[in-house]
Coordinates of C-alpha atoms in Angstrom, one line a residue:
M1 CA -41.0 -130.9 -33.6
I2 CA -37.8 -130.3 -35.6
Q3 CA -37.9 -133.8 -36.9
D4 CA -41.3 -133.1 -38.5
H5 CA -39.9 -130.4 -40.8
P6 CA -37.2 -130.5 -43.6
P7 CA -33.9 -128.8 -43.0
L8 CA -33.5 -125.1 -43.6
T9 CA -30.5 -123.3 -45.2
V10 CA -30.0 -119.7 -43.9
L11 CA -27.9 -117.4 -46.0
L12 CA -26.4 -114.9 -43.6
A13 CA -25.6 -111.6 -45.3
A14 CA -22.3 -109.9 -44.8
P15 CA -21.8 -107.1 -44.2
R16 CA -24.8 -106.6 -41.9
G17 CA -25.7 -104.8 -38.7
F18 CA -23.8 -101.9 -37.1
C19 CA -21.8 -99.5 -39.3
A20 CA -18.9 -97.3 -38.2
G21 CA -21.2 -94.3 -37.7
V22 CA -23.6 -96.2 -35.4
E23 CA -20.7 -97.7 -33.4
R24 CA -19.2 -94.2 -33.0
A25 CA -22.5 -92.7 -31.8
I26 CA -23.2 -95.4 -29.3
Q27 CA -19.7 -95.2 -28.0
A28 CA -20.0 -91.5 -27.5
V29 CA -23.0 -92.0 -25.2
E30 CA -21.3 -94.8 -23.2
D31 CA -18.1 -92.7 -22.8
A32 CA -20.1 -89.7 -21.6
L33 CA -21.9 -91.8 -19.1
E34 CA -18.7 -93.3 -17.8
R35 CA -16.5 -90.2 -17.7
T36 CA -18.7 -87.4 -16.6
G37 CA -20.4 -86.8 -13.3
K38 CA -23.3 -85.0 -15.0
P39 CA -26.7 -86.4 -16.3
V40 CA -26.3 -87.3 -20.0
Y41 CA -29.2 -86.3 -22.3
V42 CA -29.5 -87.5 -25.9
R43 CA -31.6 -85.5 -28.4
H44 CA -33.6 -88.0 -30.4
E45 CA -32.8 -91.8 -30.5
I46 CA -29.0 -92.0 -30.8
V47 CA -29.7 -94.5 -33.6
H48 CA -33.0 -95.9 -34.8
N49 CA -33.1 -99.1 -32.8
N50 CA -35.2 -99.7 -29.6
R51 CA -32.9 -102.3 -28.2
V52 CA -29.9 -100.0 -28.4
V53 CA -31.8 -97.1 -26.9
D54 CA -33.2 -99.3 -24.1
D55 CA -29.7 -100.6 -23.3
L56 CA -28.4 -97.0 -23.0
K57 CA -31.4 -96.0 -20.9
R58 CA -30.5 -98.8 -18.4
K59 CA -27.0 -97.4 -18.3
G60 CA -28.3 -93.9 -17.4
A61 CA -28.8 -92.0 -20.6
I62 CA -32.0 -89.9 -20.9
F63 CA -33.5 -89.4 -24.3
V64 CA -35.5 -86.3 -25.2
D65 CA -37.1 -85.0 -28.3
D66 CA -36.3 -81.3 -27.7
I67 CA -33.4 -79.4 -26.4
A68 CA -35.8 -77.5 -24.1
E69 CA -36.3 -80.7 -22.1
I70 CA -32.6 -80.8 -21.1
P71 CA -31.9 -79.0 -17.8
D72 CA -29.2 -76.3 -17.6
G73 CA -25.7 -77.5 -17.1
A74 CA -26.3 -81.0 -18.4
V75 CA -24.4 -82.9 -21.1
A76 CA -26.3 -82.9 -24.4
I77 CA -25.6 -85.4 -27.2
F78 CA -26.8 -85.0 -30.8
S79 CA -27.8 -88.3 -32.4
A80 CA -26.0 -89.9 -35.4
H81 CA -28.7 -88.4 -37.7
G82 CA -27.5 -84.8 -37.3
V83 CA -29.3 -81.7 -36.3
S84 CA -30.1 -78.3 -37.7
R85 CA -28.1 -75.1 -37.0
A86 CA -31.1 -73.9 -35.0
V87 CA -30.7 -76.9 -32.6
E88 CA -27.0 -76.3 -32.4
R89 CA -27.5 -72.6 -31.5
E90 CA -30.2 -73.4 -28.9
A91 CA -28.0 -76.0 -27.2
T92 CA -24.9 -73.8 -27.0
G93 CA -27.1 -70.8 -26.1
R94 CA -28.5 -72.7 -23.2
G95 CA -25.0 -73.3 -21.9
L96 CA -25.2 -77.0 -22.3
S97 CA -22.1 -79.1 -22.7
V98 CA -22.7 -80.5 -26.2
L99 CA -21.2 -83.7 -27.8
D100 CA -22.0 -84.0 -31.5
A101 CA -22.3 -87.7 -32.5
T102 CA -23.5 -86.8 -36.0
C103 CA -22.3 -89.5 -38.4
P104 CA -19.4 -88.1 -40.4
L105 CA -21.0 -89.2 -43.6
V106 CA -24.1 -87.2 -42.7
R107 CA -21.9 -84.2 -41.9
R108 CA -20.3 -84.6 -45.3
V109 CA -23.8 -84.2 -46.9
H110 CA -24.3 -81.0 -44.7
L111 CA -21.0 -79.6 -46.0
E112 CA -21.9 -80.4 -49.6
G113 CA -25.2 -78.7 -49.3
Q114 CA -23.7 -75.6 -47.6
R115 CA -21.1 -75.4 -50.4
H116 CA -23.8 -75.3 -53.1
A117 CA -25.8 -72.7 -51.2
K118 CA -22.7 -70.5 -50.8
A119 CA -22.2 -70.7 -54.6
G120 CA -25.7 -69.4 -55.1
R121 CA -27.4 -72.6 -56.0
E122 CA -30.8 -73.8 -54.9
V123 CA -30.5 -77.2 -53.2
I124 CA -32.7 -80.2 -53.8
V125 CA -32.4 -82.8 -51.0
I126 CA -33.4 -86.3 -52.1
G127 CA -34.9 -88.1 -49.1
H128 CA -37.8 -88.8 -46.9
R129 CA -39.7 -85.8 -45.7
G130 CA -40.0 -85.7 -41.9
H131 CA -37.1 -88.1 -41.3
V132 CA -34.8 -86.7 -38.6
E133 CA -31.8 -86.8 -40.9
I134 CA -33.6 -84.7 -43.5
E135 CA -34.8 -82.2 -40.9
G136 CA -31.2 -81.8 -39.8
T137 CA -29.8 -81.5 -43.3
T138 CA -32.3 -79.0 -44.5
G139 CA -31.7 -77.0 -41.4
Q140 CA -28.0 -76.8 -42.1
I141 CA -28.4 -75.1 -45.5
D142 CA -29.2 -71.4 -46.2
G143 CA -31.3 -70.3 -49.1
S144 CA -33.8 -72.3 -51.2
V145 CA -34.0 -75.9 -50.2
Y146 CA -36.5 -78.5 -51.5
V147 CA -37.1 -82.0 -50.4
V148 CA -37.9 -84.6 -53.1
E149 CA -39.0 -88.1 -52.2
S150 CA -39.8 -89.7 -55.5
A151 CA -39.3 -89.5 -59.3
E152 CA -42.9 -88.1 -59.5
E153 CA -42.0 -85.3 -57.2
A154 CA -38.8 -84.7 -59.2
L155 CA -40.9 -84.1 -62.3
T156 CA -42.8 -81.2 -60.6
V157 CA -40.5 -79.7 -57.9
P158 CA -40.7 -75.9 -58.5
V159 CA -37.4 -74.0 -58.5
L160 CA -36.6 -70.3 -59.0
N161 CA -33.6 -70.6 -61.3
P162 CA -33.3 -73.9 -63.3
E163 CA -29.7 -73.0 -64.3
R164 CA -28.5 -72.8 -60.6
I165 CA -29.5 -76.1 -59.1
A166 CA -27.8 -78.8 -57.1
Y167 CA -28.9 -81.9 -55.3
I168 CA -27.7 -83.9 -52.3
T169 CA -29.1 -87.1 -50.8
Q170 CA -30.1 -88.7 -47.5
T171 CA -27.5 -91.3 -46.6
T172 CA -29.9 -94.2 -46.1
L173 CA -31.8 -94.3 -49.4
S174 CA -32.4 -97.1 -51.8
V175 CA -29.6 -96.8 -54.4
D176 CA -31.9 -97.8 -57.3
D177 CA -34.7 -95.4 -56.3
T178 CA -32.2 -92.6 -55.9
R179 CA -30.7 -93.2 -59.3
E180 CA -34.1 -92.9 -60.8
I181 CA -34.8 -89.6 -59.1
I182 CA -31.5 -88.2 -60.1
A183 CA -32.1 -89.2 -63.7
V184 CA -35.4 -87.3 -63.7
L185 CA -33.7 -84.2 -62.2
K186 CA -30.9 -84.3 -64.8
S187 CA -33.5 -84.6 -67.6
R188 CA -35.3 -81.5 -66.2
F189 CA -32.2 -79.5 -65.2
P190 CA -29.2 -80.5 -67.5
T191 CA -26.8 -78.2 -65.6
I192 CA -27.7 -79.6 -62.1
Q193 CA -24.8 -80.5 -59.9
G194 CA -24.6 -83.4 -57.5
P195 CA -22.7 -86.5 -56.4
D196 CA -24.7 -89.2 -58.1
V197 CA -25.3 -91.8 -55.3
K198 CA -21.9 -91.3 -53.7
T199 CA -23.2 -89.7 -50.5
I200 CA -25.5 -92.6 -49.8
C201 CA -23.7 -94.3 -46.9
Y202 CA -21.2 -97.0 -47.9
A203 CA -22.9 -99.3 -45.3
T204 CA -26.3 -98.7 -46.8
Q205 CA -25.1 -99.6 -50.2
N206 CA -23.2 -102.7 -49.0
R207 CA -26.2 -104.1 -47.2
Q208 CA -28.4 -103.5 -50.1
M209 CA -25.9 -105.3 -52.4
A210 CA -25.8 -108.2 -50.0
V211 CA -29.6 -108.5 -50.1
R212 CA -29.6 -108.6 -53.9
V213 CA -27.0 -111.4 -53.8
I214 CA -28.7 -113.6 -51.3
A215 CA -32.1 -113.0 -53.0
R216 CA -30.7 -115.0 -56.0
R217 CA -31.0 -118.2 -53.8
A218 CA -33.2 -117.3 -50.9
E219 CA -37.0 -117.7 -51.2
R220 CA -37.7 -115.2 -48.4
I221 CA -35.6 -112.7 -46.4
I222 CA -35.6 -111.6 -42.8
V223 CA -34.4 -108.1 -42.1
C224 CA -33.5 -107.4 -38.5
G225 CA -34.0 -103.8 -37.4
A226 CA -36.4 -101.1 -36.2
R227 CA -39.5 -100.1 -38.0
N228 CA -38.5 -96.4 -37.9
S229 CA -35.1 -97.2 -39.4
S230 CA -34.8 -95.8 -42.9
N231 CA -31.9 -98.1 -44.0
T232 CA -33.7 -101.2 -42.6
N233 CA -36.9 -100.4 -44.5
R234 CA -34.9 -99.9 -47.6
L235 CA -33.5 -103.4 -47.2
C236 CA -37.0 -104.8 -47.1
E237 CA -37.8 -102.8 -50.3
V238 CA -34.7 -104.2 -52.1
A239 CA -35.8 -107.7 -51.2
A240 CA -39.3 -107.0 -52.5
N241 CA -37.9 -105.5 -55.7
E242 CA -36.0 -108.8 -56.2
G243 CA -39.3 -110.7 -55.9
R244 CA -38.7 -111.9 -52.4
Q245 CA -41.1 -111.6 -49.5
A246 CA -39.4 -109.8 -46.6
L247 CA -40.0 -109.7 -42.9
L248 CA -38.9 -106.7 -40.9
L249 CA -37.9 -108.3 -37.5
Q250 CA -37.8 -105.8 -34.7
D251 CA -38.2 -108.5 -32.0
P252 CA -37.6 -112.3 -32.4
K253 CA -41.3 -112.8 -31.6
D254 CA -42.0 -111.1 -34.9
L255 CA -40.8 -114.3 -36.6
T256 CA -43.4 -117.0 -36.9
L257 CA -43.3 -120.5 -38.2
S258 CA -45.7 -119.6 -41.0
F259 CA -43.1 -117.2 -42.5
I260 CA -40.7 -120.0 -43.3
D261 CA -43.3 -122.6 -44.1
G262 CA -42.5 -124.4 -47.3
A263 CA -39.1 -122.6 -47.7
A264 CA -35.8 -124.5 -48.1
V265 CA -33.6 -121.4 -48.2
I266 CA -34.0 -118.1 -46.5
G267 CA -31.9 -115.0 -46.2
L268 CA -31.0 -113.1 -43.0
T269 CA -29.6 -109.6 -42.7
A270 CA -29.7 -106.6 -40.4
G271 CA -29.9 -102.9 -40.9
A272 CA -27.0 -100.6 -40.0
S273 CA -28.5 -99.7 -36.6
A274 CA -29.4 -103.3 -35.6
P275 CA -27.2 -105.2 -33.1
E276 CA -25.8 -108.6 -33.9
D277 CA -27.5 -110.2 -30.9
L278 CA -30.9 -109.7 -32.7
V279 CA -29.5 -111.7 -35.7
Q280 CA -28.4 -114.4 -33.4
E281 CA -31.7 -114.5 -31.6
A282 CA -33.5 -114.9 -34.9
L283 CA -31.2 -117.8 -35.7
A284 CA -32.0 -119.4 -32.4
R285 CA -35.7 -119.0 -33.0
L286 CA -35.4 -120.7 -36.4
A287 CA -33.4 -123.5 -34.8
Q288 CA -36.4 -124.3 -32.6
W289 CA -38.4 -125.3 -35.7
R290 CA -35.9 -126.5 -38.3
R291 CA -32.5 -128.1 -38.6
L292 CA -30.3 -125.2 -39.8
T293 CA -27.4 -125.0 -42.1
V294 CA -26.0 -121.4 -41.8
E295 CA -24.0 -120.1 -44.7
E296 CA -22.4 -116.6 -44.6
V297 CA -22.5 -114.8 -47.9
R298 CA -20.0 -112.0 -47.9
V299 CA -20.1 -109.5 -50.8
T300 CA -17.4 -107.1 -49.5
H301 CA -15.3 -106.2 -46.5
E302 CA -15.8 -102.9 -44.6
D303 CA -12.8 -101.2 -43.1
A304 CA -14.1 -97.7 -42.6
Q305 CA -13.2 -96.2 -39.2
F306 CA -14.3 -92.8 -37.8
A307 CA -12.4 -90.8 -35.2
P308 CA -14.3 -91.0 -31.9
V309 CA -16.0 -88.0 -30.4
D310 CA -13.4 -86.4 -28.1
L311 CA -14.5 -86.1 -24.5
S312 CA -11.2 -85.0 -23.1
R313 CA -11.8 -81.2 -22.9
L314 CA -15.4 -81.8 -21.8
V315 CA -14.3 -83.9 -18.8
S316 CA -11.4 -81.7 -17.8
D317 CA -13.5 -78.6 -17.5
A318 CA -17.2 -79.5 -17.6
S319 CA -18.2 -76.1 -16.4
D320 CA -17.1 -74.5 -19.7
P321 CA -19.9 -75.2 -22.2
K322 CA -18.6 -76.1 -25.6
V323 CA -19.3 -78.3 -28.6
V324 CA -16.9 -81.2 -28.8
S325 CA -17.2 -82.4 -32.3
T326 CA -15.3 -83.0 -35.6
F327 CA -16.7 -80.0 -37.4
G328 CA -14.3 -78.7 -40.0
I329 CA -12.0 -81.7 -40.1
N330 CA -12.0 -84.9 -42.0
P331 CA -13.2 -87.5 -39.4
M332 CA -13.0 -90.5 -41.7
L333 CA -9.9 -92.7 -41.6
I334 CA -9.7 -95.7 -44.0
S335 CA -7.5 -98.5 -42.7

């Protein structure tokens, strides 16, 4: 069958796949499972990827949507997306031993929003309404908070005091779309304060940049990741904006021969919560149909490292409920 088809060049994007925040969150669950004798409950998917979640379930983690589902005395882990203050209070009030695996970059957005609120500014959060990260972020900020999803919404969002406005962003947005929204906000509110796109996760920006580069040569692009992953969906949008058909591949079976029919060069990448083995399985599936030449296209190197969630106090005295987290310190180390 392979002999009946022309060869296929695969441009493999780099960076791709797991970012430092995802790795830190997954490690927190694995460490808790290994080092505690208690059941380990994770509020929400630790990261948005079914394969990762299913693997942790096999190891013993229990995933829930609500703190109320976690029994008294258990270990509770917050996902990388972050949670609201109400969730934090409920967990500690229940006497749960809490590990906070919130991505440090998400926590940085929380702190930025809190700083603006304390200064008396209303806060506009640019992001996707209903996404778990946005729910956590808005729930961390006192005062008036508005969620804006598009440039159209930015044109009409009502505020109480146009002279006292700030904005923050979800960490997994499209860089181009976010710049457009910010431009609208700045035209409406000349004194608005905000970080441009700097609080969009470095990994999100790097993966989007890699898609733009490979789209110059690739006729179609495969994006490995989950359908409920914001950063994965944004990669598909970036490919489409570059005029390239994109396939969101959650399972290797999602890839069919018809998608590559007639193509000589395709691109392959993965969202920040997608494991590398999914990329390799996609390559193996392509190799069943075509003779492959795989070329890695690297646009930058990532060297960000985050301090791990510290379980030492939790393990030494598991009967003493506490939050083991990196609140109030800088958890980011650049090597």
